[in-house]
Tab-separated table of C-alpha atoms in Angstrom:
chain	number	residue	atom	x	y	z
A	1	MET	CA	0.000	0.000	0.000
A	2	SER	CA	2.783	2.440	0.820
A	3	SER	CA	4.419	1.537	-2.507
A	4	SER	CA	1.194	2.524	-4.286
A	5	LYS	CA	1.050	5.726	-2.255
A	6	GLU	CA	4.663	6.560	-3.150
A	7	LYS	CA	3.996	5.797	-6.818
A	8	ASN	CA	0.939	8.108	-6.802
A	9	ARG	CA	2.973	10.828	-5.109
A	10	GLU	CA	5.740	10.389	-7.701
A	11	ILE	CA	3.229	10.600	-10.585
A	12	PHE	CA	1.690	13.683	-8.992
A	13	ASN	CA	5.117	15.318	-8.591
A	14	ILE	CA	6.067	14.485	-12.188
A	15	THR	CA	2.798	15.988	-13.430
A	16	LEU	CA	3.343	19.174	-11.427
A	17	ASP	CA	6.957	19.413	-12.624
A	18	GLU	CA	5.794	19.024	-16.239
A	19	THR	CA	3.184	21.735	-15.683
A	20	ARG	CA	5.841	23.978	-14.134
A	21	SER	CA	8.069	23.328	-17.161
A	22	THR	CA	5.213	24.186	-19.545
A	23	VAL	CA	4.481	27.405	-17.646
A	24	LYS	CA	8.176	28.339	-17.709
A	25	ARG	CA	8.418	27.659	-21.442
A	26	THR	CA	5.269	29.706	-22.116
A	27	THR	CA	6.403	32.646	-19.987
A	28	ASP	CA	9.895	32.535	-21.510
A	29	GLU	CA	8.314	32.723	-24.964
A	30	ALA	CA	6.150	35.655	-23.834
A	31	ILE	CA	9.221	37.447	-22.457
A	32	LYS	CA	10.967	36.984	-25.802
A	33	GLU	CA	8.008	38.778	-27.434
A	34	ILE	CA	8.361	41.908	-25.254
A	35	PRO	CA	10.877	43.644	-27.542
A	36	ARG	CA	8.544	43.079	-30.487
A	37	PHE	CA	5.576	44.546	-28.581
A	38	THR	CA	7.693	47.455	-27.320
A	39	LYS	CA	8.851	48.116	-30.856
A	40	ALA	CA	5.245	47.977	-32.093
A	41	VAL	CA	4.111	50.515	-29.452
A	42	ASN	CA	7.041	52.804	-30.262
A	43	GLU	CA	6.354	52.528	-33.983
A	44	TYR	CA	2.662	53.258	-33.370
A	45	GLN	CA	3.524	56.380	-31.389
A	46	GLU	CA	6.096	57.545	-33.935
A	47	GLU	CA	3.677	56.914	-36.814
A	48	THR	CA	0.895	58.775	-34.996
A	49	ILE	CA	3.131	61.750	-34.312
A	50	GLN	CA	4.498	61.728	-37.864
A	51	ALA	CA	0.975	61.428	-39.312
A	52	THR	CA	-0.156	64.371	-37.176
A	53	LYS	CA	2.826	66.388	-38.397
A	54	ASP	CA	2.186	65.392	-42.030
A	55	ILE	CA	-1.513	66.251	-41.738
A	56	ALA	CA	-0.665	69.631	-40.228
A	57	ASP	CA	2.032	70.304	-42.858
A	58	ASN	CA	-0.256	69.337	-45.741
A	59	PHE	CA	-3.101	71.371	-44.309
A	60	LEU	CA	-0.852	74.384	-43.766
A	61	ASP	CA	0.558	74.096	-47.297
A	62	SER	CA	-2.934	73.929	-48.775
A	63	GLN	CA	-4.071	76.838	-46.639
A	64	LYS	CA	-1.054	78.848	-47.748
A	65	GLU	CA	-2.102	78.235	-51.351
A	66	VAL	CA	-5.711	79.145	-50.538
A	67	ILE	CA	-4.618	82.348	-48.810
A	68	HIS	CA	-2.293	83.310	-51.670
A	69	SER	CA	-5.036	82.648	-54.211
A	70	ILE	CA	-7.612	84.607	-52.253
A	71	GLN	CA	-5.178	87.417	-51.577
A	72	SER	CA	-4.230	87.765	-55.212
A	73	LEU	CA	-7.886	87.923	-56.185
A	74	TRP	CA	-9.448	89.755	-53.317
A	75	VAL	CA	-6.771	91.996	-51.812
A	76	PRO	CA	-7.269	94.792	-54.302
A	77	TYR	CA	-11.028	94.563	-53.878
A	78	ILE	CA	-10.882	94.411	-50.054
A	79	GLU	CA	-8.411	97.270	-49.933
A	80	ASN	CA	-10.793	99.372	-51.984
A	81	VAL	CA	-13.711	98.430	-49.738
A	82	GLN	CA	-11.635	99.016	-46.643
A	83	ASN	CA	-10.539	102.387	-47.806
A	84	SER	CA	-14.147	103.208	-48.532
A	85	TYR	CA	-16.171	101.616	-45.763
A	86	LEU	CA	-14.398	99.310	-43.304
A	87	SER	CA	-12.098	99.869	-40.372
A	88	TYR	CA	-8.559	98.749	-39.710
A	89	TRP	CA	-9.745	95.432	-38.092
A	90	VAL	CA	-10.883	93.883	-41.350
A	91	SER	CA	-7.653	94.374	-43.249
A	92	PRO	CA	-6.410	91.445	-45.396
A	93	GLN	CA	-3.332	91.211	-43.227
A	94	ARG	CA	-5.430	90.948	-40.044
A	95	VAL	CA	-7.705	88.299	-41.607
A	96	THR	CA	-4.653	86.305	-42.700
A	97	GLU	CA	-3.075	86.543	-39.258
A	98	ASN	CA	-6.292	85.430	-37.540
A	99	TYR	CA	-6.731	82.551	-39.958
A	100	ALA	CA	-3.099	81.438	-39.487
A	101	ARG	CA	-3.558	81.593	-35.711
A	102	ALA	CA	-6.687	79.402	-35.967
A	103	VAL	CA	-4.846	76.825	-38.091
A	104	SER	CA	-1.966	76.831	-35.610
A	105	ASN	CA	-4.419	76.221	-32.755
A	106	VAL	CA	-5.965	73.235	-34.578
A	107	THR	CA	-2.495	71.784	-35.153
A	108	ASP	CA	-1.511	72.302	-31.511
A	109	SER	CA	-4.758	70.665	-30.394
A	110	SER	CA	-4.115	67.646	-32.623
A	111	ILE	CA	-0.646	67.178	-31.178
A	112	ALA	CA	-1.956	67.652	-27.625
A	113	SER	CA	-4.659	65.039	-28.288
A	114	THR	CA	-2.028	62.573	-29.469
A	115	ARG	CA	0.022	63.278	-26.355
A	116	LEU	CA	-3.045	62.692	-24.151
A	117	ALA	CA	-3.812	59.405	-25.917
A	118	ASN	CA	-0.224	58.280	-25.326
A	119	ASN	CA	-0.472	59.291	-21.654
A	120	VAL	CA	-3.658	57.238	-21.293
A	121	LEU	CA	-1.900	54.286	-22.905
A	122	PHE	CA	1.026	54.535	-20.496
A	123	ALA	CA	-1.269	54.970	-17.485
A	124	THR	CA	-3.207	51.880	-18.542
A	125	MET	CA	0.025	49.927	-18.896
A	126	ASP	CA	1.129	51.064	-15.417
A	127	ALA	CA	-2.245	50.054	-13.964
A	128	TRP	CA	-1.973	46.662	-15.643
A	129	LYS	CA	1.535	46.211	-14.223
A	130	THR	CA	0.290	47.025	-10.717
A	131	SER	CA	-2.687	44.705	-11.163
A	132	MET	CA	-0.414	41.860	-12.261
A	133	GLN	CA	1.847	42.418	-9.241
A	134	HIS	CA	-1.162	42.253	-6.894
A	135	THR	CA	-2.418	39.148	-8.682
A	136	ARG	CA	1.013	37.533	-8.305
A	137	ASP	CA	1.182	38.412	-4.597
A	138	ASN	CA	-2.382	37.217	-3.974
A	139	ALA	CA	-1.812	33.950	-5.851
A	140	LYS	CA	1.330	33.343	-3.794
A	141	GLU	CA	-0.604	34.000	-0.575
A	142	PHE	CA	-3.507	31.742	-1.644
A	143	SER	CA	-1.022	28.988	-2.468
A	144	ARG	CA	0.602	29.378	0.945
A	145	LEU	CA	-2.797	29.266	2.664
A	146	ASN	CA	-3.811	26.240	0.604
A	147	SER	CA	-0.593	24.429	1.620
A	148	ASN	CA	-1.164	25.301	5.282
A	149	VAL	CA	-4.731	23.989	5.167
A	150	ALA	CA	-3.567	20.763	3.502
A	151	LYS	CA	-0.845	20.334	6.149
A	152	SER	CA	-3.408	20.955	8.896
A	153	PHE	CA	-5.704	18.292	7.423
A	154	GLU	CA	-2.740	15.922	7.186
A	155	HIS	CA	-1.813	16.484	10.849
A	156	VAL	CA	-5.426	16.117	12.011
A	157	ALA	CA	-5.825	12.928	9.984
A	158	LYS	CA	-2.555	11.477	11.335
A	159	ASP	CA	-3.524	12.411	14.904
A	160	SER	CA	-6.959	10.839	14.440
A	161	LEU	CA	-5.452	7.700	12.921
A	162	ARG	CA	-2.919	7.465	15.775
A	163	ASP	CA	-5.695	7.947	18.380
A	164	PHE	CA	-7.865	5.392	16.616
A	165	SER	CA	-4.979	2.894	16.471
A	166	ALA	CA	-4.216	3.484	20.147
A	167	ARG	CA	-7.889	2.845	21.101
A	168	GLU	CA	-7.962	-0.275	18.994
A	169	GLU	CA	-4.842	-1.513	20.762
A	170	VAL	CA	-6.303	-0.794	24.194
A	171	GLN	CA	-9.588	-2.428	23.292
A	172	GLY	CA	-7.743	-5.405	21.786
A	173	HIS	CA	-5.767	-5.930	25.045
A	174	THR	CA	-8.940	-5.545	27.080
A	175	ARG	CA	-10.756	-8.265	25.112
A	176	GLN	CA	-7.973	-10.758	25.615
């Protein structure tokens, strides 16, 4: 019977060791993937920033063309109207400056939005890291508690078996 018990314990230990080996292999593979994921996140951020810059540059170039076209057509007309009816605040130069300032604000807002999105991403990654650390600590504590409970059951069972055997012995001597 003890040989069967030892064999079962050995099989159980082998199974747990194989599981531990599988977990190690899986986590080692995941660790090897970290540089690839880090590179992907960096590339995503760089592409987002570059795309924002390209969008702003293209928009500014097109707006420059629009302003030049409008100025070449309308400046003489607006200057005549201004000289006749309008005040200093509606000058072509003032309109151009205000429009350029608005475009600059849109560009700044786009870049700020990208920065905020990146900050949210990093905050989420930090929260995930903290969560994983708590999960690791809690799993370790649950495992320790589980082992302690199993050891307690083992000791109680051994004590009960010893008490039972001792009573059987006493009752066996009494019957004789």
